[in-house]
Short mmCIF file of C-alpha atoms in Angstrom, two decimals:
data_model
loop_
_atom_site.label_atom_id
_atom_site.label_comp_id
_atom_site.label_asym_id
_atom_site.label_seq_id
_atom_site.Cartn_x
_atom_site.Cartn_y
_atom_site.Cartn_z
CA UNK A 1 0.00 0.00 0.00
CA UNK A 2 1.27 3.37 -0.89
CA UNK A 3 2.56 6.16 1.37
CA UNK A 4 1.97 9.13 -0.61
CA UNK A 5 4.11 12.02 0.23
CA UNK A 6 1.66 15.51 2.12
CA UNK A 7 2.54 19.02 2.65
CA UNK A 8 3.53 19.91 6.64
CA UNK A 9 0.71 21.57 7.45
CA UNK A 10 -0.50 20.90 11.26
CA UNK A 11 -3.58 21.19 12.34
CA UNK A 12 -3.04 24.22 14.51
CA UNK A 13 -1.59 26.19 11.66
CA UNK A 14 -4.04 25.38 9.54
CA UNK A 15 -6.35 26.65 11.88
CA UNK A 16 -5.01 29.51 12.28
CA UNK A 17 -4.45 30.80 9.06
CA UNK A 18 -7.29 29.91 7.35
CA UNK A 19 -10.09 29.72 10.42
CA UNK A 20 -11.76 27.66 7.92
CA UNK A 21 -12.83 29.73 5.91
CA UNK A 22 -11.86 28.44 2.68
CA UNK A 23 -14.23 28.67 0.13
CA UNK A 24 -15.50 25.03 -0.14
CA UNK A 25 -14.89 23.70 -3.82
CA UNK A 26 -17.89 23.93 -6.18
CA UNK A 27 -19.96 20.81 -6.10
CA UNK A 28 -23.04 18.93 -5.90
CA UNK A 29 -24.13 18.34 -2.67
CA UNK A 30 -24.96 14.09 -2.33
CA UNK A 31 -27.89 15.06 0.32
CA UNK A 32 -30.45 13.98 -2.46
CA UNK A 33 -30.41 10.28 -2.98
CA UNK A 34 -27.18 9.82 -3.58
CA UNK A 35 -25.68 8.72 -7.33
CA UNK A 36 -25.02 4.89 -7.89
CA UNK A 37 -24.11 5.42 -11.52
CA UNK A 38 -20.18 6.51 -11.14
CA UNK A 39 -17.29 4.56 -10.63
CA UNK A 40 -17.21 4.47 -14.30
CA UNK A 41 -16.02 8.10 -14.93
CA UNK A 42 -12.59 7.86 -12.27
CA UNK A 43 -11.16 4.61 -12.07
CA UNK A 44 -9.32 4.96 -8.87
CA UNK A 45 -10.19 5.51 -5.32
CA UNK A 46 -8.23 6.70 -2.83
CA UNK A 47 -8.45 5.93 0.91
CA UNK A 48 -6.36 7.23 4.19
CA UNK A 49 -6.74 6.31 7.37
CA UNK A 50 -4.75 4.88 10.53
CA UNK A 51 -2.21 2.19 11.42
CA UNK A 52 -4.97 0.15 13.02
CA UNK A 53 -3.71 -0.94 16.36
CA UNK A 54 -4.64 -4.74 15.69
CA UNK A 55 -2.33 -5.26 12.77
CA UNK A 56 -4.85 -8.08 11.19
CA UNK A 57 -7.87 -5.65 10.34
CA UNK A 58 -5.36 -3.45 8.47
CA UNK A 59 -4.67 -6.82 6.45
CA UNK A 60 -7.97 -7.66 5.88
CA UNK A 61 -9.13 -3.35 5.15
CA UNK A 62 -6.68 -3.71 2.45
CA UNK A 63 -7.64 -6.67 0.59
CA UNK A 64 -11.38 -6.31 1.41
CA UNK A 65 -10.83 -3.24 -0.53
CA UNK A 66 -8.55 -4.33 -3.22
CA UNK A 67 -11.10 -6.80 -3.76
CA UNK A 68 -14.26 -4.01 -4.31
CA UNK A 69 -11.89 -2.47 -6.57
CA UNK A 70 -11.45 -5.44 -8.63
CA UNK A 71 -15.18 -5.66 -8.65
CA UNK A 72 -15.29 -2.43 -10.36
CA UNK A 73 -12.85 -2.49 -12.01
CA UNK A 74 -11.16 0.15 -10.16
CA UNK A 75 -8.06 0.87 -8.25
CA UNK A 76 -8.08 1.02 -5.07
CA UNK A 77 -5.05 2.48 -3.32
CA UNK A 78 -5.41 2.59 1.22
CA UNK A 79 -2.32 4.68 2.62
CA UNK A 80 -1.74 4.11 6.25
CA UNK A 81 -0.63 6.44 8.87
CA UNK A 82 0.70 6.40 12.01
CA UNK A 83 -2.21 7.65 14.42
CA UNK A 84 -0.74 10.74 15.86
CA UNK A 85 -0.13 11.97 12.19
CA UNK A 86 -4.15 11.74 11.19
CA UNK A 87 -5.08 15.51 12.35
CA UNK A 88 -1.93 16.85 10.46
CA UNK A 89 -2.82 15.01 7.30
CA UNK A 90 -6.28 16.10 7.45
CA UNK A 91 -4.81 19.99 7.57
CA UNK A 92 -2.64 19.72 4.94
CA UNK A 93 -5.38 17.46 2.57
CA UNK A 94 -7.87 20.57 3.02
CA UNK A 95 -5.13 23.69 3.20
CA UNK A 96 -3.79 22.26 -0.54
CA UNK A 97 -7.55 21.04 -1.32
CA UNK A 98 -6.57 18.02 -2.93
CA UNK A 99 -5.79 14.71 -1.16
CA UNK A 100 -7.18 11.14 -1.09
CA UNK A 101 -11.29 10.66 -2.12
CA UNK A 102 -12.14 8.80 1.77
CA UNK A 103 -10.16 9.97 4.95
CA UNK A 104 -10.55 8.14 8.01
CA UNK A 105 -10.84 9.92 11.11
CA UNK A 106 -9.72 8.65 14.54
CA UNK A 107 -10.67 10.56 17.22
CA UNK A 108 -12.54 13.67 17.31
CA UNK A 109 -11.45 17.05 15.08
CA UNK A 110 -12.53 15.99 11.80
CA UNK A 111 -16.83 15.79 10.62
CA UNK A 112 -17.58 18.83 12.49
CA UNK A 113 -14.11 20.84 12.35
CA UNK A 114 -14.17 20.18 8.63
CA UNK A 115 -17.38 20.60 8.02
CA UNK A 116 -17.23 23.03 5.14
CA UNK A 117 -14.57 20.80 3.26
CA UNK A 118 -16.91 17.65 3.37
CA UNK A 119 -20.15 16.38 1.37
CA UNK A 120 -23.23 16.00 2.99
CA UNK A 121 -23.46 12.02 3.59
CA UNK A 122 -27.31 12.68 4.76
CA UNK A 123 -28.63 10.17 2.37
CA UNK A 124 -26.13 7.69 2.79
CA UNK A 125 -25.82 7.49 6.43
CA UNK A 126 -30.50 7.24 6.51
CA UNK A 127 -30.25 4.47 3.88
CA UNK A 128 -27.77 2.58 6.09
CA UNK A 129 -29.94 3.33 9.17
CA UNK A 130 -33.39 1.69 6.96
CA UNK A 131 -30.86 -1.40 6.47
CA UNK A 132 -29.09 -2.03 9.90
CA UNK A 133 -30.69 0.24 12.53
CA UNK A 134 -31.10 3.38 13.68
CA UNK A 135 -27.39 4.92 14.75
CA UNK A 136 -26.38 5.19 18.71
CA UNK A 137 -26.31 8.44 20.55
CA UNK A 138 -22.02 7.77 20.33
CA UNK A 139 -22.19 6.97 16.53
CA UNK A 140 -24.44 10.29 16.34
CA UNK A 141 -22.61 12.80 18.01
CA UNK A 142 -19.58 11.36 15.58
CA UNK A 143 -20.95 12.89 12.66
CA UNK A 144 -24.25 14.94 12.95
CA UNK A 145 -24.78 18.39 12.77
CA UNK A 146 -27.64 19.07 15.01
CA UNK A 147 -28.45 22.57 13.52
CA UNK A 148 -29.53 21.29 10.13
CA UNK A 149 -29.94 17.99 10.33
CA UNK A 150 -27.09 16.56 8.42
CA UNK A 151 -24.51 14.64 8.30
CA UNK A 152 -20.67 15.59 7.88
CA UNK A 153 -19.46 11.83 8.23
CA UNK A 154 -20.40 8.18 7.58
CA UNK A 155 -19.91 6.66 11.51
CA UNK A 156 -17.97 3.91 10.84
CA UNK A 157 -16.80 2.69 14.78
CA UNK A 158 -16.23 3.81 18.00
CA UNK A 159 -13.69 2.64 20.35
CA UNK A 160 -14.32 1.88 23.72
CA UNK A 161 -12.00 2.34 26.57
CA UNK A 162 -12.37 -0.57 29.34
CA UNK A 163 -10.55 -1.00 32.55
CA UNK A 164 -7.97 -3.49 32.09
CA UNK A 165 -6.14 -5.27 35.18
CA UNK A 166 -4.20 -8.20 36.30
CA UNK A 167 -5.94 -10.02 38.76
CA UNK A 168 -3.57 -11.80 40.79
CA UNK A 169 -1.46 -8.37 41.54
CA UNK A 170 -5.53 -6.85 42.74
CA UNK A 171 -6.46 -10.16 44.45
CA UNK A 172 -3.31 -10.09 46.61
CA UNK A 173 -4.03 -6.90 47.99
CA UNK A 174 -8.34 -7.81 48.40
CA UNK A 175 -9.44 -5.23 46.59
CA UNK A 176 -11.16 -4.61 42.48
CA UNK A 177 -10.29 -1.22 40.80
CA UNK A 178 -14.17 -0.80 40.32
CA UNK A 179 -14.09 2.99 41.77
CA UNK A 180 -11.67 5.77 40.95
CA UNK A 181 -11.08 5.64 44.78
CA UNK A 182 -10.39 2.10 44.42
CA UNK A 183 -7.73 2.82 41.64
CA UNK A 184 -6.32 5.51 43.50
CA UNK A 185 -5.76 3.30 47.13
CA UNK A 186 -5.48 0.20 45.41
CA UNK A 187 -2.87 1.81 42.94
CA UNK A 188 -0.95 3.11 45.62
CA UNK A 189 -0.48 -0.04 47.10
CA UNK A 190 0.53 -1.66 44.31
CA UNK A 191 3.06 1.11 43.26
CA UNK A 192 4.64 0.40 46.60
CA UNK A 193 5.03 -3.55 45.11
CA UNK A 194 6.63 -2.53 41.41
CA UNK A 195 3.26 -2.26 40.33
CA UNK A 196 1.86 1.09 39.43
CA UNK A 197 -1.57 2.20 37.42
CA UNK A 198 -0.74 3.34 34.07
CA UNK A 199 -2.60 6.33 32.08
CA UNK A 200 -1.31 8.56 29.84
CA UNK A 201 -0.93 12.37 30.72
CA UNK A 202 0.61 13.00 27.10
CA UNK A 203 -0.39 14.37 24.30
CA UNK A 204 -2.38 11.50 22.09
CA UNK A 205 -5.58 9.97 21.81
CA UNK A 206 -5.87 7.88 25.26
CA UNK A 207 -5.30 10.68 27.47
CA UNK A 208 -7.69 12.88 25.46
CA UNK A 209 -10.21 10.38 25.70
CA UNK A 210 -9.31 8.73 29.52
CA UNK A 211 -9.49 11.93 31.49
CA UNK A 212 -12.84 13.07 30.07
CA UNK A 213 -14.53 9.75 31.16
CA UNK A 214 -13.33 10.73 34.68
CA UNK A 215 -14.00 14.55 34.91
CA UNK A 216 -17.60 12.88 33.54
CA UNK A 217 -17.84 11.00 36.36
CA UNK A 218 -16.54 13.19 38.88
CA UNK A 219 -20.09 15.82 37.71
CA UNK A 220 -17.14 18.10 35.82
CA UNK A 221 -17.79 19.06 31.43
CA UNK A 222 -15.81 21.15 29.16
CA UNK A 223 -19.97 22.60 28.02
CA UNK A 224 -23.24 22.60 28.65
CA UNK A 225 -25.67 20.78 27.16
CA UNK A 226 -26.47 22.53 24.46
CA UNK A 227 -22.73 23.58 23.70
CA UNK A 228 -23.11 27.52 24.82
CA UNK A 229 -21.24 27.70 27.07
CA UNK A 230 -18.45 26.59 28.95
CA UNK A 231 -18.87 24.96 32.12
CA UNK A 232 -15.26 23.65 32.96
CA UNK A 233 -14.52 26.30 35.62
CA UNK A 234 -16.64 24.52 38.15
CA UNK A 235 -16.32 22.67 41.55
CA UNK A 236 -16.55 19.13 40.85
CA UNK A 237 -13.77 19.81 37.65
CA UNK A 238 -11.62 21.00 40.79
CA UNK A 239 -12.21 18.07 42.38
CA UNK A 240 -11.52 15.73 39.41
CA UNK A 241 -8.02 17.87 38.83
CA UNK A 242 -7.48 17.50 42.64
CA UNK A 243 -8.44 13.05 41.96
CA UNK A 244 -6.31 12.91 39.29
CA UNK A 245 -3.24 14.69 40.76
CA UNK A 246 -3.67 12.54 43.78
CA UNK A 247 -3.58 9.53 41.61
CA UNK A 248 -0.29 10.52 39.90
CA UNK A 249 1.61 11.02 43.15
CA UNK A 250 0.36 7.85 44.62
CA UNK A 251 0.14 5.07 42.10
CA UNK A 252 1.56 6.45 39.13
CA UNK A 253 5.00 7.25 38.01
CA UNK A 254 6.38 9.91 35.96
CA UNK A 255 6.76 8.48 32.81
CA UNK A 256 3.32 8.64 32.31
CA UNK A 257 3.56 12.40 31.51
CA UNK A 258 5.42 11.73 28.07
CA UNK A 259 3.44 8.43 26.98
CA UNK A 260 2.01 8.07 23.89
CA UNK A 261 -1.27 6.11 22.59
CA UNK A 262 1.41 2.59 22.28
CA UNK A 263 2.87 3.10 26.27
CA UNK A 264 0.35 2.09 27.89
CA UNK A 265 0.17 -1.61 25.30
CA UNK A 266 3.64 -1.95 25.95
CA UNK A 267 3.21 -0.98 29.78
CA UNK A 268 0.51 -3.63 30.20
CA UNK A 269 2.48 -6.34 28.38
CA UNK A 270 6.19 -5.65 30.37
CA UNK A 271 3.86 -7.41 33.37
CA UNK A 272 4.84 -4.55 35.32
CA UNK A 273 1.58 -2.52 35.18
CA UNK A 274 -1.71 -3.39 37.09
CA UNK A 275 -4.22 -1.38 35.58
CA UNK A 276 -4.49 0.94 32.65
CA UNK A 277 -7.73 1.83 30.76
CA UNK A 278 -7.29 1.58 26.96
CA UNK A 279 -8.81 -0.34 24.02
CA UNK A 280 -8.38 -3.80 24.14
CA UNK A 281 -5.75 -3.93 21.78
CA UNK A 282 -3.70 -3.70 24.40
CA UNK A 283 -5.10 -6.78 25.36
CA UNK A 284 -4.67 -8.79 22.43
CA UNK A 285 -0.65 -7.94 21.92
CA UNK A 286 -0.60 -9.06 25.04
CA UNK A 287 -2.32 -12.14 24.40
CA UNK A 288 0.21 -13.00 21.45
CA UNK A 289 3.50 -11.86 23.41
CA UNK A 290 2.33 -13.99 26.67
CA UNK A 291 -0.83 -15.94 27.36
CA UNK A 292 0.12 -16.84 30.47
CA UNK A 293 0.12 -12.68 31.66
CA UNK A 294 -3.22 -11.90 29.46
CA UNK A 295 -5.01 -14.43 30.81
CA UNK A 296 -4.62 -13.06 34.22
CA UNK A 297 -5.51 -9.62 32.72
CA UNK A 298 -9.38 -8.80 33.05
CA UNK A 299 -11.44 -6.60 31.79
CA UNK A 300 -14.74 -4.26 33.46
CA UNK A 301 -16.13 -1.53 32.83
CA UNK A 302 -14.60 1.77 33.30
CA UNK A 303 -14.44 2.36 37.06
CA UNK A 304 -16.96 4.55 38.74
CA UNK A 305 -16.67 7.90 40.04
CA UNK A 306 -18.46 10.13 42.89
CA UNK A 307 -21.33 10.94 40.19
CA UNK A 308 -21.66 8.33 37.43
CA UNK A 309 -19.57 5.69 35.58
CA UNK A 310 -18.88 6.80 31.82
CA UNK A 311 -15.56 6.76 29.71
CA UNK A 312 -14.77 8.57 26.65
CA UNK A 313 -15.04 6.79 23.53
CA UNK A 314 -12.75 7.76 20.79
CA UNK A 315 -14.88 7.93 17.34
CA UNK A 316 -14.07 6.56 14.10
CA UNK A 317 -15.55 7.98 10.89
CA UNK A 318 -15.05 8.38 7.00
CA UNK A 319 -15.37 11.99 5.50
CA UNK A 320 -15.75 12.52 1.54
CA UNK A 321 -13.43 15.65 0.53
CA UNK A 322 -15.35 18.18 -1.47
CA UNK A 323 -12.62 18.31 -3.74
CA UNK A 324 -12.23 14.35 -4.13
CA UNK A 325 -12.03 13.47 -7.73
CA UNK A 326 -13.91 10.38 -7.27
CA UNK A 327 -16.92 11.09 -4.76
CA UNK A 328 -19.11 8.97 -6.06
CA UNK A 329 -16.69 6.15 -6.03
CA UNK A 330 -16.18 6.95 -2.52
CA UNK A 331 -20.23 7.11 -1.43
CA UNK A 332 -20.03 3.30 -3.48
CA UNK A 333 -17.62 1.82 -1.67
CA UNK A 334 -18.76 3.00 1.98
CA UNK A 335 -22.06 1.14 1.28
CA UNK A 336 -20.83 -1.91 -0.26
CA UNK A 337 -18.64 -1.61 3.29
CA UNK A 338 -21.55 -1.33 6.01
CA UNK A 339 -22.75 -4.34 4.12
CA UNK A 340 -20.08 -6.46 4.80
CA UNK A 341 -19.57 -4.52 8.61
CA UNK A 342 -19.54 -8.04 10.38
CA UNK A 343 -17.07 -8.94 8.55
CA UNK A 344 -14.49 -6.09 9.52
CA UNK A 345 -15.90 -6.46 13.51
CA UNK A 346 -14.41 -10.26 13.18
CA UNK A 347 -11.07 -8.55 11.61
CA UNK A 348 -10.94 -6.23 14.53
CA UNK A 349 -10.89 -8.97 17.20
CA UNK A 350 -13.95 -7.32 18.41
CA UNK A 351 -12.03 -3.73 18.99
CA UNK A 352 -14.10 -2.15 16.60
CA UNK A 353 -17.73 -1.69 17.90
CA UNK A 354 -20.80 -0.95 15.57
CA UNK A 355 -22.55 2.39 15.26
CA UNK A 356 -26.10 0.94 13.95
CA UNK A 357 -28.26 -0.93 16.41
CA UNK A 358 -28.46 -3.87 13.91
CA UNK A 359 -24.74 -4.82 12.74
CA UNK A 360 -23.47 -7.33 15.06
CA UNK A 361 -26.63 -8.18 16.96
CA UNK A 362 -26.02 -9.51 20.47
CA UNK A 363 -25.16 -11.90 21.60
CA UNK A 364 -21.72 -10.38 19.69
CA UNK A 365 -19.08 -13.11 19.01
CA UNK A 366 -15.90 -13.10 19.44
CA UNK A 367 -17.14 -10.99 22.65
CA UNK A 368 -19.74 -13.13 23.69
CA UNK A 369 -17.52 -16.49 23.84
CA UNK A 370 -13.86 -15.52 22.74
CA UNK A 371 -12.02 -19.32 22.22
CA UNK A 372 -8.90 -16.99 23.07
CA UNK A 373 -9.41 -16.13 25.89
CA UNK A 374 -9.58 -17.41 29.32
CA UNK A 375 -12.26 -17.42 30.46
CA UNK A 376 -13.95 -17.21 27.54
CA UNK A 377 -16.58 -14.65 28.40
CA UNK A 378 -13.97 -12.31 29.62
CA UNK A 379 -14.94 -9.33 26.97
CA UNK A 380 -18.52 -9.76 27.11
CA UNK A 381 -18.64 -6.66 29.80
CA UNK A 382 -17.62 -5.04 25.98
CA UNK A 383 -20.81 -5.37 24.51
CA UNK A 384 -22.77 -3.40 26.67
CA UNK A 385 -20.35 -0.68 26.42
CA UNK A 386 -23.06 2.07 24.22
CA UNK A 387 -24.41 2.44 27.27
CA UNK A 388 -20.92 4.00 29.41
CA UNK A 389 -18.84 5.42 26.63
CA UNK A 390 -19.50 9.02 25.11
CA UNK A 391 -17.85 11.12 22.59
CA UNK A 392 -16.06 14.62 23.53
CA UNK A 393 -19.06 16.94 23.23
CA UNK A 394 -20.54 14.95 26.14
CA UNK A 395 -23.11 15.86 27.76
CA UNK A 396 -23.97 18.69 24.45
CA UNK A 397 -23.17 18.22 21.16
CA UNK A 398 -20.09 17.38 19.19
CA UNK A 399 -19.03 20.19 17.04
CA UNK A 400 -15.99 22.58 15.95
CA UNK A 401 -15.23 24.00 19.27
CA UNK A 402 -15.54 21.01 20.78
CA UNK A 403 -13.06 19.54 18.46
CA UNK A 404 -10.86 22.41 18.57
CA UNK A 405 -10.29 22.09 21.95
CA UNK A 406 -9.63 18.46 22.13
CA UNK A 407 -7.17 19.12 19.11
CA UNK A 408 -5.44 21.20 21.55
CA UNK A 409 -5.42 19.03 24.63
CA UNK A 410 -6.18 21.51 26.85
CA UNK A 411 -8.02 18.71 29.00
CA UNK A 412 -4.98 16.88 29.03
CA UNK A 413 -2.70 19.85 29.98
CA UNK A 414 -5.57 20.84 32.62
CA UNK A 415 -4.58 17.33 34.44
CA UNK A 416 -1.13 17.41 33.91
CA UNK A 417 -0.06 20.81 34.84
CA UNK A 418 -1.62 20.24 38.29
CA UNK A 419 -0.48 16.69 38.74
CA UNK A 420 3.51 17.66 37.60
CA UNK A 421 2.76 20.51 40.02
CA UNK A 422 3.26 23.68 37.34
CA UNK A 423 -0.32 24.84 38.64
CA UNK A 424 -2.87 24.41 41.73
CA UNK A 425 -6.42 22.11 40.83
CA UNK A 426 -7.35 25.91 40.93
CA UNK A 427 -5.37 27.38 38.70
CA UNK A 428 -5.21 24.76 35.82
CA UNK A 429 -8.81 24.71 35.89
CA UNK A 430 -9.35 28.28 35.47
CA UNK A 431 -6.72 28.25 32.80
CA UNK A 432 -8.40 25.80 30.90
CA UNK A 433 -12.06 27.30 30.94
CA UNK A 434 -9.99 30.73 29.45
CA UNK A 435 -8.36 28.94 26.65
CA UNK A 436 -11.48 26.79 26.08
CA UNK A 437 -13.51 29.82 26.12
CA UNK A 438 -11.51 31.69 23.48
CA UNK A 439 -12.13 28.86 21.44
CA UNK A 440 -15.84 28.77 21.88
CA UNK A 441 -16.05 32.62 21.35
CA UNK A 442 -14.61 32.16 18.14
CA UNK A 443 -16.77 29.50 16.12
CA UNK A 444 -19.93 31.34 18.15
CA UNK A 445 -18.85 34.64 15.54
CA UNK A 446 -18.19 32.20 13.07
CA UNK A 447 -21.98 30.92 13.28
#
């Protein structure tokens, strides 16, 4: 698969010097009932999207969609890029308006804070909904655009992010990381073994995603619920800041403060850590580098804070570039993909959960009864996960400032400036409801 050479735009600067407000190329939108007669007039399409993080689905992506290609007789070319590298990509696809026909979003920062550079998928998204279910509130706030109506995105997955342990280190000290409060005394105890909690306080994905889940379930939110306002500069966000700094001194170590969305894998699989909360990918590398260690690794749901128990979920999603030369190629292959959606869930190992109610009905396998693992319901806790994961905008809607500010990890920074100590709970809160609130001041004049 190629690896196509792209200007070095970031995100930031792209931001910055456009404020997106580059006058969207000239065509049709695809709202109406969209066109099945193309893929005659391009014969190429051109996808981008991550370095999955379970090697096999990339295998099977690539084939599946050599394969449609074939079909077609098309080309198909899928570049893959390291995660961290997706927002930059994305900047520098719409600052030179020309770039690959599907990109592949992980994380937020892409349907809504792209908006203007992306067809409306409207049509495709409701025909896939009459097919295989209505979408999920997560797979929603991925893509929708609550103030018309539309769509900016096809939802393609979201990822969940479970607690992951190893029993025997919890057992021998009598207690389950169910609570934060549990993970933080628990943790602490275990640090004073050789066994501290991992999670991230870098800049990546995990972090982004981790430490909203707990400032969630600590009362705490970056907006309101209708995305007006800013709310972060509260009392329970102070608390969470004062939780999470607690945490770091006691059962964490300082390493965490450079790790990236890999660490916390490689963490897990060392056999030194006993608990991070990340996608079970981690999970499955460590069930290929030692069974022995991931069968003593569980999984639960995210543990539960002073309020409610939810985790961030990061969201997955396919955009069509306005300026993509084959669009219609693109809308083609994205539904001959949702019908063949099961088959990508079984490439995933079960990482990558469905956004329509109807796609891998439940029972699930492979998370239902997983023949690799021991026991073999251990990811069943998985399939329920809709109902504790949320996307950024949480508990409003997703959209640019939203996106902006998780582009910027001011979150992130929030936690880690008072846990390293640069800033009082009080202090890095405040600073992050300013710089939040800039943010949201600017796309309000920009409505």
């Amino acid at each position: 698969m190629s690896t196509g050479n792209f200007l070095r735009v970031t995100r930031r600067r792209f931001l910055t010097q456009t404020g997106l407000i580059l006058a969207a190329a000239s065509v049709p939108s695809l709202a109406a009932p969209f066109v099945s007669r193309a893929l005659a007039d391009t014969k190429s399409v051109s996808i981008v999207q991550w370095s999955h993080f379970v090697p096999e689905y990339d295998k099977w992506f690539d084939q599946f969609a050599k394969d449609w290609g074939t079909k077609n007789n098309l080309d198909v070319t899928v570049d893959h890029i390291p995660v961290a590298n997706v927002a930059a990509r994305a900047a520098a696809e719409a600052s030179a308006q020309s770039g690959h026909d599907l990109f592949g979003w992980n994380g937020a920062g892409g349907a809504h804070l792209y908006r203007k550079f992306l067809v409306d998928v409207t049509s495709l998204v409701e025909a896939t909904e009459k097919k295989y279910g209505k979408v999920s509130r997560i797979g929603r706030q991925i893509g929708y655009n609550q103030d018309d109506k539309t769509w900016s995105a096809f939802p393609d997955f979201y990822i969940n992010f479970p607690a992951m342990y190893r029993k025997s280190m919890w057992d021998e000290i009598g207690m389950q990381p169910d609570t934060w409060d549990n993970v933080r005394i628990g943790g602490a105890k275990l640090k004073a073994k050789g066994h501290p909690v991992g999670i991230s306080l870098g800049h990546s994905n995990d972090p982004n995603t981790t430490w909203r889940g707990l400032l969630w379930s600590f009362g705490g939110a970056l907006q309101d619920t209708e995305g007006k306002n800013v709310v972060l500069n509260s009392k329970e966000t102070i608390e969470a800041v004062k939780f999470v700094t607690a945490l770091y001194k006691e059962a964490m170590t300082s390493e965490v403060l450079s790790w990236d969305d890999s660490s916390n894998n490689r963490y897990l699989v060392s056999g030194i850590g006993s608990l991070i909360v990340n996608p079970i990918s981690a999970y499955r590398t460590f069930q290929k580098a030692n069974k022995k260690g991931a069968d003593d690794t569980f999984v639960m749901a995210p543990p539960r804070g002073p309020v409610r128990q939810i985790m961030g979920g990061a969201s997955e999603f396919y955009g069509i570039w306005k300026f993509a030369k084959n669009k219609e190629g693109a809308i083609e292959f994205l539904k001959y993909y949702a019908d063949h959606w099961p088959e990508a869930f079984k490439a995933s190992e079960g990482y990558n959960n469905p956004c329509f109610a109807n796609l891998v009905p439940k029972p699930m396998p492979i998370l239902s009864n997983d023949p690799t693992s021991t026991p073999s319901d251990k990811l069943a806790v998985l399939q329920e996960s809709e109902q504790w994961s949320a996307s950024p905008g949480y508990p409003g809607p997703s959209w640019p400032a939203v996106d902006e500010v998780y582009n910027d990890f001011v979150i992130c920074d929030m936690m880690a400036k008072a846990a390293s100590g640069q800033m009082s709970a009080e202090d890095s809160v405040r600073w992050a409801h300013q710089q939040s609130d800039a943010i949201f001041k600017k796309w309000h004049e920009k409505a």
